[in-house]
Coordinates of C-alpha atoms and ligand atoms in Angstrom, one line a residue:
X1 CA -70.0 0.3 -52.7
X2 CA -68.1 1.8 -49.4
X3 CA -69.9 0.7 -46.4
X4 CA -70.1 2.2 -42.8
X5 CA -70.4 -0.1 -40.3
X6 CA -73.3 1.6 -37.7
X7 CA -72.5 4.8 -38.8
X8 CA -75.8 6.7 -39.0
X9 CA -74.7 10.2 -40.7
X10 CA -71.9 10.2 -42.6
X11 CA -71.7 13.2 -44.1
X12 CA -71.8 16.8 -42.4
X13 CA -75.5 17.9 -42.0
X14 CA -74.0 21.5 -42.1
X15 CA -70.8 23.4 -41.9
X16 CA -70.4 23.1 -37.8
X17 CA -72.5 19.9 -37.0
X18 CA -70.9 16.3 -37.7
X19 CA -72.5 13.2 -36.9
X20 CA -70.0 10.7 -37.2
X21 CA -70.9 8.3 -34.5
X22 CA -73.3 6.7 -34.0
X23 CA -73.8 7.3 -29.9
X24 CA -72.9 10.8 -30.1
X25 CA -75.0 14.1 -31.4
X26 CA -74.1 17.5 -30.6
X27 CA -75.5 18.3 -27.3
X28 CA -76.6 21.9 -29.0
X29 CA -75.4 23.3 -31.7
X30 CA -73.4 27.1 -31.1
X31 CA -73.6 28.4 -34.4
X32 CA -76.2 31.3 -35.6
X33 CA -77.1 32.6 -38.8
X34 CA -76.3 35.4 -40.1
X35 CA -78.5 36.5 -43.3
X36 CA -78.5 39.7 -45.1
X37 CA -81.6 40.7 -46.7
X38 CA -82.8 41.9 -50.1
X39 CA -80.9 39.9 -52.4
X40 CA -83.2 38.3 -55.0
X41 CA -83.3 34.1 -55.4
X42 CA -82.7 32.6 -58.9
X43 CA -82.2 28.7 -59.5
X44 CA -83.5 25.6 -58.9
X45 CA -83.5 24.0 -55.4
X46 CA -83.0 20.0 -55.3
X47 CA -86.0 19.0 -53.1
X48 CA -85.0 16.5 -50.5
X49 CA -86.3 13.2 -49.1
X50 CA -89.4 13.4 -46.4
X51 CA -88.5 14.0 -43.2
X52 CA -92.2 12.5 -41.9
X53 CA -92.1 9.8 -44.3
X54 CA -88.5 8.9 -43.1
X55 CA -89.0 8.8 -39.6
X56 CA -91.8 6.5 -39.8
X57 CA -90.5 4.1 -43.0
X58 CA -88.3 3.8 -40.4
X59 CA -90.1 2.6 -37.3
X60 CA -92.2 0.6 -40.4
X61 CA -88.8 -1.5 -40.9
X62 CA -88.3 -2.9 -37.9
X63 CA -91.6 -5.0 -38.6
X64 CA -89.6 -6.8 -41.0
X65 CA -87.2 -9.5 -39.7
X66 CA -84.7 -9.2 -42.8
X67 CA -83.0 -6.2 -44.9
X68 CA -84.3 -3.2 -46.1
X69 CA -83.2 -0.6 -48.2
X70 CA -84.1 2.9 -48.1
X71 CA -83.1 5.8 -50.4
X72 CA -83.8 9.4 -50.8
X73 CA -83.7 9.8 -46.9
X74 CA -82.3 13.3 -46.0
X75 CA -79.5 13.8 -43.7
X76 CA -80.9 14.9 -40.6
X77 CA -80.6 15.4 -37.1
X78 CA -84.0 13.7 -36.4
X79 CA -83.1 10.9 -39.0
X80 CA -79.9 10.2 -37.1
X81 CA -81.8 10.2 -33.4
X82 CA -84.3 7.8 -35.1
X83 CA -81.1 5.9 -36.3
X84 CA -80.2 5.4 -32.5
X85 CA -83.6 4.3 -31.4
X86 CA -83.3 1.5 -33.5
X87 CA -79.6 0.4 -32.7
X88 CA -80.8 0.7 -28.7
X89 CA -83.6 -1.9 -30.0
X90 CA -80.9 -4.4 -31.6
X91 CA -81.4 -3.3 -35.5
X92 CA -78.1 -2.4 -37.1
X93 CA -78.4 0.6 -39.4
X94 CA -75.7 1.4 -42.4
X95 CA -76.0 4.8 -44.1
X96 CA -74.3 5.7 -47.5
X97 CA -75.4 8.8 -49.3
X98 CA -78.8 8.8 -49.0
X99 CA -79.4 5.1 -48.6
X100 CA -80.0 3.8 -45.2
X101 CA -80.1 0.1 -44.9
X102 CA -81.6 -1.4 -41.8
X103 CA -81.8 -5.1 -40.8
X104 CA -84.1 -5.8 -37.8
X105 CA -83.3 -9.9 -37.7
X106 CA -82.2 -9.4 -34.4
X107 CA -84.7 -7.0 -33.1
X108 CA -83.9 -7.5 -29.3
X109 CA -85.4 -5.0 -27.2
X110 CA -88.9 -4.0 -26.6
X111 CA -87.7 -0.7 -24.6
X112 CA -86.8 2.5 -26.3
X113 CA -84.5 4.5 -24.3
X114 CA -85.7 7.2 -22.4
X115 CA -83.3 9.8 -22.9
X116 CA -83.8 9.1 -26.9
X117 CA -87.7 9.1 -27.1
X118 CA -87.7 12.5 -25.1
X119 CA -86.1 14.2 -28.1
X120 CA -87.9 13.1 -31.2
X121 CA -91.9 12.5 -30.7
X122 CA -92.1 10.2 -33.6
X123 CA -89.9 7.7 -32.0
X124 CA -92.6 6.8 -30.0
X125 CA -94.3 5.6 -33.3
X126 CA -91.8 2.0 -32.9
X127 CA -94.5 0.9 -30.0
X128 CA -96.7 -0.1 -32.5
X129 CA -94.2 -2.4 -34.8
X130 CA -92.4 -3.6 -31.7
X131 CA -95.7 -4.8 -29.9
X132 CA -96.1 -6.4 -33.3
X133 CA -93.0 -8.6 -33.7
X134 CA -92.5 -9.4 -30.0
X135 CA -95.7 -9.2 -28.6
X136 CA -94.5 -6.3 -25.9
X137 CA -93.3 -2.6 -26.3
X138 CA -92.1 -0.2 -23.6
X139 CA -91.4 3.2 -24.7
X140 CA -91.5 6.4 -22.7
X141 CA -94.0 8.7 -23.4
X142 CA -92.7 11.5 -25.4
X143 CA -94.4 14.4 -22.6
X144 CA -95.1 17.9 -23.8
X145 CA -93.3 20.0 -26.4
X146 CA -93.5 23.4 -27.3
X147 CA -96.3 23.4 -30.1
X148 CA -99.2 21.6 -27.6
X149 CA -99.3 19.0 -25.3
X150 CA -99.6 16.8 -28.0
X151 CA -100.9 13.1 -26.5
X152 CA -100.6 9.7 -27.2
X153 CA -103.9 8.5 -26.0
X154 CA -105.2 7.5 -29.8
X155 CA -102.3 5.1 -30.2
X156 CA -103.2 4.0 -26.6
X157 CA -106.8 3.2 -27.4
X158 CA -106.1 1.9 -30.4
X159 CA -103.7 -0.7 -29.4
X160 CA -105.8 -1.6 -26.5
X161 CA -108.7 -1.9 -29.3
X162 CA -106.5 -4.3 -31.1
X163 CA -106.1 -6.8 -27.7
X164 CA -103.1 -4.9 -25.9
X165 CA -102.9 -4.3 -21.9
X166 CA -101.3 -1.4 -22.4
X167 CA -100.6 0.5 -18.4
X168 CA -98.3 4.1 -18.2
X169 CA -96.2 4.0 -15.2
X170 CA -93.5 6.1 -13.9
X171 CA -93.8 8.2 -17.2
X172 CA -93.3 4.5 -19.1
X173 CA -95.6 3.3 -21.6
X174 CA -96.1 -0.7 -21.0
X175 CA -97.9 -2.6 -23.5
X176 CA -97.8 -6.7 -24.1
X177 CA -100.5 -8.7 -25.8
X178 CA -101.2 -11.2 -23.4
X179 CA -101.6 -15.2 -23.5
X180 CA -99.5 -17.5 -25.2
X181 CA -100.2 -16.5 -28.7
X182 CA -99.0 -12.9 -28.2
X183 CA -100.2 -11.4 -31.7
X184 CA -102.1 -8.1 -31.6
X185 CA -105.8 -9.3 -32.8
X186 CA -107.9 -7.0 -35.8
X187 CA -110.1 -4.4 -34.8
X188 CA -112.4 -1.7 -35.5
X189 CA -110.6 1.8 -34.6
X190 CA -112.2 5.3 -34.9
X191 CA -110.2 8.0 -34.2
X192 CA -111.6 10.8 -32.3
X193 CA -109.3 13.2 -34.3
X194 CA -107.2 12.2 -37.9
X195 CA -103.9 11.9 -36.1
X196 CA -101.5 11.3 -38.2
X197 CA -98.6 9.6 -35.4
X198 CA -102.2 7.1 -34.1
X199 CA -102.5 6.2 -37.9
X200 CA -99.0 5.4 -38.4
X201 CA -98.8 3.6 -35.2
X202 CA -101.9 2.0 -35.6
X203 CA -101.5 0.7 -39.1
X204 CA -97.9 -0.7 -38.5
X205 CA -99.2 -2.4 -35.7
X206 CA -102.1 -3.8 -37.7
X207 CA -99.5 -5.3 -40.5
X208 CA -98.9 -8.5 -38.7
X209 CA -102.0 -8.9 -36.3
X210 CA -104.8 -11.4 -37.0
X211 CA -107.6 -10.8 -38.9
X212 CA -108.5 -7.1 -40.3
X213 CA -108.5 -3.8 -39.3
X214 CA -110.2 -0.7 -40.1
X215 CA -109.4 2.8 -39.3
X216 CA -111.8 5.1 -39.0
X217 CA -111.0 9.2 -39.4
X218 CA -107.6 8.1 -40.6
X219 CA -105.2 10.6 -41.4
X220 CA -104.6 10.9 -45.4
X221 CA -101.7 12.7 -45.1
X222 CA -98.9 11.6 -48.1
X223 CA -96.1 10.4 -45.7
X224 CA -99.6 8.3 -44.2
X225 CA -99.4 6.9 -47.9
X226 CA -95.7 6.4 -48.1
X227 CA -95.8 4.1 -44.9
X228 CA -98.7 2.1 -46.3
X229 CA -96.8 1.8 -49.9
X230 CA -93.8 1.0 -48.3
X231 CA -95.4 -1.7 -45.9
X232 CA -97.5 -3.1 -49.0
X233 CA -93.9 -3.4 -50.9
X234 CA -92.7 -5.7 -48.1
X235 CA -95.8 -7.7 -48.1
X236 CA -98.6 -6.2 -46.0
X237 CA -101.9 -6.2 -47.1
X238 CA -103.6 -2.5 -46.7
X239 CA -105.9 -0.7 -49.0
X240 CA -107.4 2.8 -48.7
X241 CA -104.4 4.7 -47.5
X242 CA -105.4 8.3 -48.2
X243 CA -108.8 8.6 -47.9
X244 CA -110.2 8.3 -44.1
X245 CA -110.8 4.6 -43.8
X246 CA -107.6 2.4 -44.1
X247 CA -108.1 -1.6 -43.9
X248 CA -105.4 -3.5 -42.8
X249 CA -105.6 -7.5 -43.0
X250 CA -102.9 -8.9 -41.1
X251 CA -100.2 -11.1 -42.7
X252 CA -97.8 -13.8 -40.7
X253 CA -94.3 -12.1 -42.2
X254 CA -92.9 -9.6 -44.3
X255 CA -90.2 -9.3 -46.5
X256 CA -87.2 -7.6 -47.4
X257 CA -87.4 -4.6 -49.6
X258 CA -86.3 -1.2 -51.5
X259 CA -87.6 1.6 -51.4
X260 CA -87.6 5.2 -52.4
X261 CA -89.2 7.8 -50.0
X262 CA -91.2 11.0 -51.4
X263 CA -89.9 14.6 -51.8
X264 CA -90.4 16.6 -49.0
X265 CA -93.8 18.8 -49.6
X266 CA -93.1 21.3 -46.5
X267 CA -89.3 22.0 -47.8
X268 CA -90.7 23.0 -50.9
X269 CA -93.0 25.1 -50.0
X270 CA -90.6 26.6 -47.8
X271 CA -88.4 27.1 -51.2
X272 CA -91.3 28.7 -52.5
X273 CA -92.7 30.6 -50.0
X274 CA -88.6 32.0 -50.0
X275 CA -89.4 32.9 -53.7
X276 CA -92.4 34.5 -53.0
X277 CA -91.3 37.1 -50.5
X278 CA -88.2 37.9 -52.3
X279 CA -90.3 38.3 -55.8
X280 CA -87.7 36.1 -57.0
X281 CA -88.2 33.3 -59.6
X282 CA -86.8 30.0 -58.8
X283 CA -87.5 26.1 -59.4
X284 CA -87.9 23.1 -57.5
X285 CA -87.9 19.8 -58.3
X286 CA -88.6 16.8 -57.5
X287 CA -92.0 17.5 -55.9
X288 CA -95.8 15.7 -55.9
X289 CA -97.2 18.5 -56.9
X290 CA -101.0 17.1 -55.9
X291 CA -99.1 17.2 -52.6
X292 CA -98.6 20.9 -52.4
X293 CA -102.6 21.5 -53.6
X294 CA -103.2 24.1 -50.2
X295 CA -100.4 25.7 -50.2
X296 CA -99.9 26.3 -54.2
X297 CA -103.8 27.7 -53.7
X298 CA -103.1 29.5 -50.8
X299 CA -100.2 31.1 -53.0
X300 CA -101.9 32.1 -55.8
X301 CA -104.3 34.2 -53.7
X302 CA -101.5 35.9 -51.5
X303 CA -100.2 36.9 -55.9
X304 CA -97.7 34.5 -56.6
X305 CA -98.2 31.9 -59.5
X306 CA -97.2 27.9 -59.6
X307 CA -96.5 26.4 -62.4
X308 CA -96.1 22.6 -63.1
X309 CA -93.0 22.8 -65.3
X310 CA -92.6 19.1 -65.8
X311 CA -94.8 16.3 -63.9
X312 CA -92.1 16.6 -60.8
X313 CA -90.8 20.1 -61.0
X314 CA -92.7 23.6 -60.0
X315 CA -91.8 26.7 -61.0
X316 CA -92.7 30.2 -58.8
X317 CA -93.8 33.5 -60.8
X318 CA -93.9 36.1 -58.2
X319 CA -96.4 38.5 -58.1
X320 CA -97.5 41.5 -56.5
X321 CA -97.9 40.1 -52.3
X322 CA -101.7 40.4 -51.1
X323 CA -103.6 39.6 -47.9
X324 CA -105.2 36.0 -47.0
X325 CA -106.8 34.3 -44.5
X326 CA -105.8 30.8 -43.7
X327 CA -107.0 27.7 -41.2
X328 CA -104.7 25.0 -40.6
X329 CA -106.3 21.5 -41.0
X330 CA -105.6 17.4 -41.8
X331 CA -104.5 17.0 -45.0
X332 CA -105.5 17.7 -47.5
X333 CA -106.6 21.1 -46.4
X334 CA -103.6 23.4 -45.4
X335 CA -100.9 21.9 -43.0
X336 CA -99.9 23.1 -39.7
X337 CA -95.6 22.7 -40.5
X338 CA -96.4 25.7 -43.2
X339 CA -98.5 28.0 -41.3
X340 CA -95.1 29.7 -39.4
X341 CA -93.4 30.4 -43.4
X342 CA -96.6 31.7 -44.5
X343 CA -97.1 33.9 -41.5
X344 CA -93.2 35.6 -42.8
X345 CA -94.7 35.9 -46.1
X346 CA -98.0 37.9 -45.0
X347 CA -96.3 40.2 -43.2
X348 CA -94.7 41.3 -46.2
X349 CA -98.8 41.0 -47.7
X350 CA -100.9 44.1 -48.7
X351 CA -103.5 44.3 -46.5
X352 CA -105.0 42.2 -43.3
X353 CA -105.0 38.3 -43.0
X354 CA -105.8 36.0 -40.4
X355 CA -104.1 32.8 -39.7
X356 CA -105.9 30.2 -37.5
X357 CA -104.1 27.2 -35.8
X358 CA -106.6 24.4 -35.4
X359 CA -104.1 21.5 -35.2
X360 CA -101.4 22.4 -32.3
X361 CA -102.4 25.0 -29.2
X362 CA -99.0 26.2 -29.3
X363 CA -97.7 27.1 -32.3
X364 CA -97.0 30.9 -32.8
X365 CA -93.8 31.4 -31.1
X366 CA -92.6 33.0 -33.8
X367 CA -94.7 35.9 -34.4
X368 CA -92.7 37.6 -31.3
X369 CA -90.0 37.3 -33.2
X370 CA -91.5 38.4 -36.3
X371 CA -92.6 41.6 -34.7
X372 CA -88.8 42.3 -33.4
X373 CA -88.4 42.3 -37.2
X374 CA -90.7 44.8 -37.7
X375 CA -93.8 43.0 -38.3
X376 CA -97.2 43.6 -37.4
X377 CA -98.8 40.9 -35.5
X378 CA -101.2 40.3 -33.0
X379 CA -102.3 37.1 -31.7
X380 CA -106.0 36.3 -30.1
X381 CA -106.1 32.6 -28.8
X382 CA -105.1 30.5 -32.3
X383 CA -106.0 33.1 -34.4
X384 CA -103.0 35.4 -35.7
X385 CA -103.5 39.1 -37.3
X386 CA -101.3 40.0 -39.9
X387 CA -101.2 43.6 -40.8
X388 CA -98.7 43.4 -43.6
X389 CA -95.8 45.9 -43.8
X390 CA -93.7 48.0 -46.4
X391 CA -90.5 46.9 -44.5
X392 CA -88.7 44.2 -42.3
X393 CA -85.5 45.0 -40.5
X394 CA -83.1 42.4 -40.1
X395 CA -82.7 41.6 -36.3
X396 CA -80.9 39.4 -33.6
X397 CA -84.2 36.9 -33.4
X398 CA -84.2 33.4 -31.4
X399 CA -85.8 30.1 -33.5
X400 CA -88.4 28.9 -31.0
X401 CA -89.1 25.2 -33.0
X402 CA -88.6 24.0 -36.5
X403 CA -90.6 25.8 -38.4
X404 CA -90.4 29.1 -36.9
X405 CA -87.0 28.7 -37.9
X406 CA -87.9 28.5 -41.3
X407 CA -90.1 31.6 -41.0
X408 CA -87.6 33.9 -39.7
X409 CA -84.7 32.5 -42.5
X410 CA -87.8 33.6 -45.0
X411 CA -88.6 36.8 -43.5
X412 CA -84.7 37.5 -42.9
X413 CA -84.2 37.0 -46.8
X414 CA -87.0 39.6 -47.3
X415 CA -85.7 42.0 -44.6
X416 CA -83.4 45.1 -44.5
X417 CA -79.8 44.3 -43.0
X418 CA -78.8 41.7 -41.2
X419 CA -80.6 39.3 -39.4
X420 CA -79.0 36.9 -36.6
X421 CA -81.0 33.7 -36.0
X422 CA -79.9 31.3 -32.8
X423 CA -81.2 27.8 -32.1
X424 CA -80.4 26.4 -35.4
X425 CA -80.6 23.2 -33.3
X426 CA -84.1 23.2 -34.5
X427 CA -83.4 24.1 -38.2
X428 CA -81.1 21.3 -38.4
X429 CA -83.7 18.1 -37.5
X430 CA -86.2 19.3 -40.7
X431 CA -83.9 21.3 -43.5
X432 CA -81.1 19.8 -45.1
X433 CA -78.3 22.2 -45.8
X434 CA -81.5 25.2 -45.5
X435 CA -78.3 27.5 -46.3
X436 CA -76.6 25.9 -48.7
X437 CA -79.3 25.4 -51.1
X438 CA -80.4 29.0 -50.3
X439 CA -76.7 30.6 -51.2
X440 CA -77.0 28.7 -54.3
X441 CA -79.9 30.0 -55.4
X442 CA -78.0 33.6 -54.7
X443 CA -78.8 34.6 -50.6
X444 CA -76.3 35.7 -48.8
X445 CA -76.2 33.6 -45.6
X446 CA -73.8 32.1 -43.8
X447 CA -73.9 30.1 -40.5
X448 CA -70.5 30.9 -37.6
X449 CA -70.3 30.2 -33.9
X450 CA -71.8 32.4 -31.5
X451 CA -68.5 33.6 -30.2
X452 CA -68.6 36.0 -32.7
X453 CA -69.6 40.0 -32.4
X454 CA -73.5 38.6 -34.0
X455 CA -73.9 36.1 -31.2
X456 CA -72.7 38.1 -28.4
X457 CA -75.1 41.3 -29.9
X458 CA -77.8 39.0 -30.4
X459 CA -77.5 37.2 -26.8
X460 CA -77.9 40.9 -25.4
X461 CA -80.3 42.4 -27.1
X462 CA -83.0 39.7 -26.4
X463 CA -85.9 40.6 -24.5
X464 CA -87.8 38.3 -21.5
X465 CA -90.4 36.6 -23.5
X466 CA -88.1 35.2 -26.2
X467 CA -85.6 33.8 -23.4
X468 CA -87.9 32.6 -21.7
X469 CA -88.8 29.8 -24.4
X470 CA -87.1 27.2 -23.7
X471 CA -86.0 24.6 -26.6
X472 CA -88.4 22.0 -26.3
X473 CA -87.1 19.0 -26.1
X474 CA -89.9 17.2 -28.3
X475 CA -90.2 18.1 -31.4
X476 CA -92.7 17.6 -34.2
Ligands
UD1_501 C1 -97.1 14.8 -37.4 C2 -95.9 15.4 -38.1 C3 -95.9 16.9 -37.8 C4 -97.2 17.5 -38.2 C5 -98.4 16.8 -37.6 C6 -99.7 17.4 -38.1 C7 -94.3 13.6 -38.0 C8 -93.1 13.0 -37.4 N1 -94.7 14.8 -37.5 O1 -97.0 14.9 -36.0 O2 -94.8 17.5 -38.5 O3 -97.2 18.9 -37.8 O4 -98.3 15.4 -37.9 O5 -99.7 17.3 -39.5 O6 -94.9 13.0 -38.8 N2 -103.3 14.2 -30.7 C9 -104.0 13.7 -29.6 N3 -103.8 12.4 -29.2 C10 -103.0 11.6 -29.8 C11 -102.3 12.0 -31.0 C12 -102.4 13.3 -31.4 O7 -104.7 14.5 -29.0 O8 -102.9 10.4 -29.4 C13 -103.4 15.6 -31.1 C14 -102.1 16.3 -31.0 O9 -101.9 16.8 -29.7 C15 -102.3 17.5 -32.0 C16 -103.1 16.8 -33.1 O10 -103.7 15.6 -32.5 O11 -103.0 18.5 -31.5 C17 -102.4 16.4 -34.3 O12 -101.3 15.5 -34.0 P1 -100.7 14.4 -34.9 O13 -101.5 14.4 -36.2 O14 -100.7 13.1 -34.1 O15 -99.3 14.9 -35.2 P2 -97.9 14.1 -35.1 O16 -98.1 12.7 -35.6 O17 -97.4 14.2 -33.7

């Protein structure tokens, strides 16, 4: 088996952006993408690893002072910026294919780099197995992003609960268990809200303290349940992972292990939200389909039927589109990273639907770029009206964070023209090869630099509000 020595990607994560070495990401990826609306999608789309799952499996391996092996981990920009966090803390990380191995014997540092943490918010998910092994963490706090302002105070509290001194300075978040014996102590934690980041956090953290712990309001969301099944298979001893109380009795060590991470349930139903709108039928595979229970309801209602095809692989039947009202919620009702592809698809809905964002404050940046497409939304606080439309036009629109970007690829498939999409920088951290999979399954979309005619048309044609959104720099 060819080896790279600390190389994190090594294979291109799309046709312009190559991570080859390890220090070195693209400072912003130039390229746009062009789509051209109308053509119908027919196929099967190979579902990729979890990019949730992934980035907290592997925060979860550092608390093991020995090898693991991961698989099914999709190439991604977040996954390669997670990568770096753990070579800045002394673990050495060799990707092949989709197998990442990581070895955290000589887990050195307790500080994740600053200019690191401030691009990927789950990185700050290491405090918890870093306070763990070495009985002190120091990790900048991941500040505000463009969905909400989206605190750490729950891990705070939590680790606090669990016998940390934990102090924030200078932006810096200090913790240390204190005394000689510095191992985090079991505790009982109730969460004021299910985070799912506090859970992880928490629960890695609880893996090698003394005595038990129980969180209370857990999050039960599945990547929650991968990180438990893949502590458990190094040794840790948790139950109830998935429902809203997790226990956690602490063990002394852990041990090596291998292990495979779940299918991705918000890229597949991005595939099939893509089939939806384009009354196209396609197949996915391999997918949990108990994963996908919200959004295969929420589906069904808007006319588009899911059918279990085998026990891993869905099949969409479109159907005539119709209106729906939705509320994002903690799993299992319907999650926040679909709402933005199902607002695309309701546009294109008979009728009027509401959409209500519970979980983030900030997340409808896209429906000004929806309505430069021709949709018809208005938004009132966290609740989005959808008066669907005959017709989308394909437009120069700008991706505001991940999955906007996914909504306006869905609604550009759907629309008349051509539609221009900048800011792929987002795309690229949560879709594998978006556009490769999609051409295969018959789109017509291709990604070039914005030197050409459709970035220089798209760059002028922008109005205020969508310049003014900055790219956040902290992402989901
Ligand atoms: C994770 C997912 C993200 C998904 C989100 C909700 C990863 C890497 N990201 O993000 O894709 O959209 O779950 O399903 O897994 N909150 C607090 N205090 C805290 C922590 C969170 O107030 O200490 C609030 C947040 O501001 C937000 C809400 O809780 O409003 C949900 O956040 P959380 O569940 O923690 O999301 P993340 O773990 O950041």
């Amino acid at each position: 088996m060819q080896r790279n020595s600390l190389i994190l990607e090594d294979r291109p994560i799309n046709h312009s952006l190559s991570l080859t070495d390890s220090h070195s990401l693209p400072e912003e990826d130039k390229s746009v993408l062009q789509i051209w609306g109308g053509n119908p999608l027919h196929g099967h789309v190979k579902i990729s690893g979890a990019k949730n799952s992934a980035l907290a499996i592997m925060a979860g391996a550092i608390l093991c002072p020995d090898d693991c092996r991961l698989r099914n981990v999709p190439s991604l920009v977040d996954v390669a910026r997670m990568s770096q966090i753990l070579a800045a803390l002394g673990l050495k990380i060799e990707r092949n294919g989709d197998t990442l191995d990581i070895d955290a014997r000589h887990l050195q540092q307790s500080q994740a780099p600053y200019e690191l943490v401030s691009q990927l918010r789950a990185s700050f998910f290491v405090i918890g197995p870093v306070l763990a092994r070495l009985g002190a963490a120091r990790v900048p706090l991941p500040g505000g992003c463009a969905i909400g302002a989206r605190p750490v105070d729950l891990h705070v509290r939590g680790l606090q609960a669990m016998g940390a001194e934990v102090h924030i300075d200078h932006g810096m978040v200090h913790a240390y268990v204190p005394g000689r014996n510095p191992k985090l102590k079991g505790a009982k934690i109730y969460l004021d809200y299910p985070s799912v980041g506090a859970t992880e956090t928490l629960m890695m953290a609880a893996t090698l303290a003394e005595g038990e712990t129980t969180l209370e309001n857990a999050a039960q969301e599945p990547e929650v349940v991968d990180l438990a099944n893949f502590c458990r298979a190094m040794g840790a001893r948790i139950r109830g992972a998935g429902t809203n109380t997790i226990v956690i009795s602490g063990v002394p060590n852990l041990h090596s292990v291998d292990y495979p991470i779940i299918p991705d349930r918000i890229e597949a139903g991005t595939f099939l939200v893509a089939g939806a709108i384009t009354h196209s039928e396609i197949t996915i595979s391999p997918v949990v389909p108990d994963h996908l229970t919200a959004v295969i309801a929420k589906l069904q209602d808007i006319g588009a039927k899911v059918i279990a095809e085998e026990p891993n692989c869905l099949r969409l039947v479109p159907g005539r589109l119709r209106a729906t009202d939705i509320e994002t919620l903690p799993y299992p009702g319907f999650p926040t990273d679909m709402q933005a592809p199902f607002m695309a698809l309701l546009t294109k809905s008979e009728g009027d639907s509401v959409i209500t964002e519970t979980v983030f404050e900030n997340r409808l940046g896209h429906v000004a770029e929806l309505n430069r497409m021709g949709a018809d939304i208005r938004v009132k606080g966290k609740h989005a009206l959808i008066r669907g439309v005959s017709m989308l036009s394909g437009a120069p629109v700008v991706a505001t964070d991940l999955r906007a970007s996914a909504a306006l690829v869905i609604a550009a498939l759907a629309a008349d023209g051509k539609t221009t999409i900048q800011r792929l920088h987002h795309l690229d951290r949560g879709y594998y090869d978006l556009e490769g999979k999609l051409r295969q399954l018959g789109a017509k979309i291709e990604r070039v630099q914005d030197k050409t005619d459709a970035g220089v048309e798209a760059d002028q044609t922008l109005t205020a509000p969508s310049q003014i959104l900055t790219p956040p720099q902290m992402q989901s």
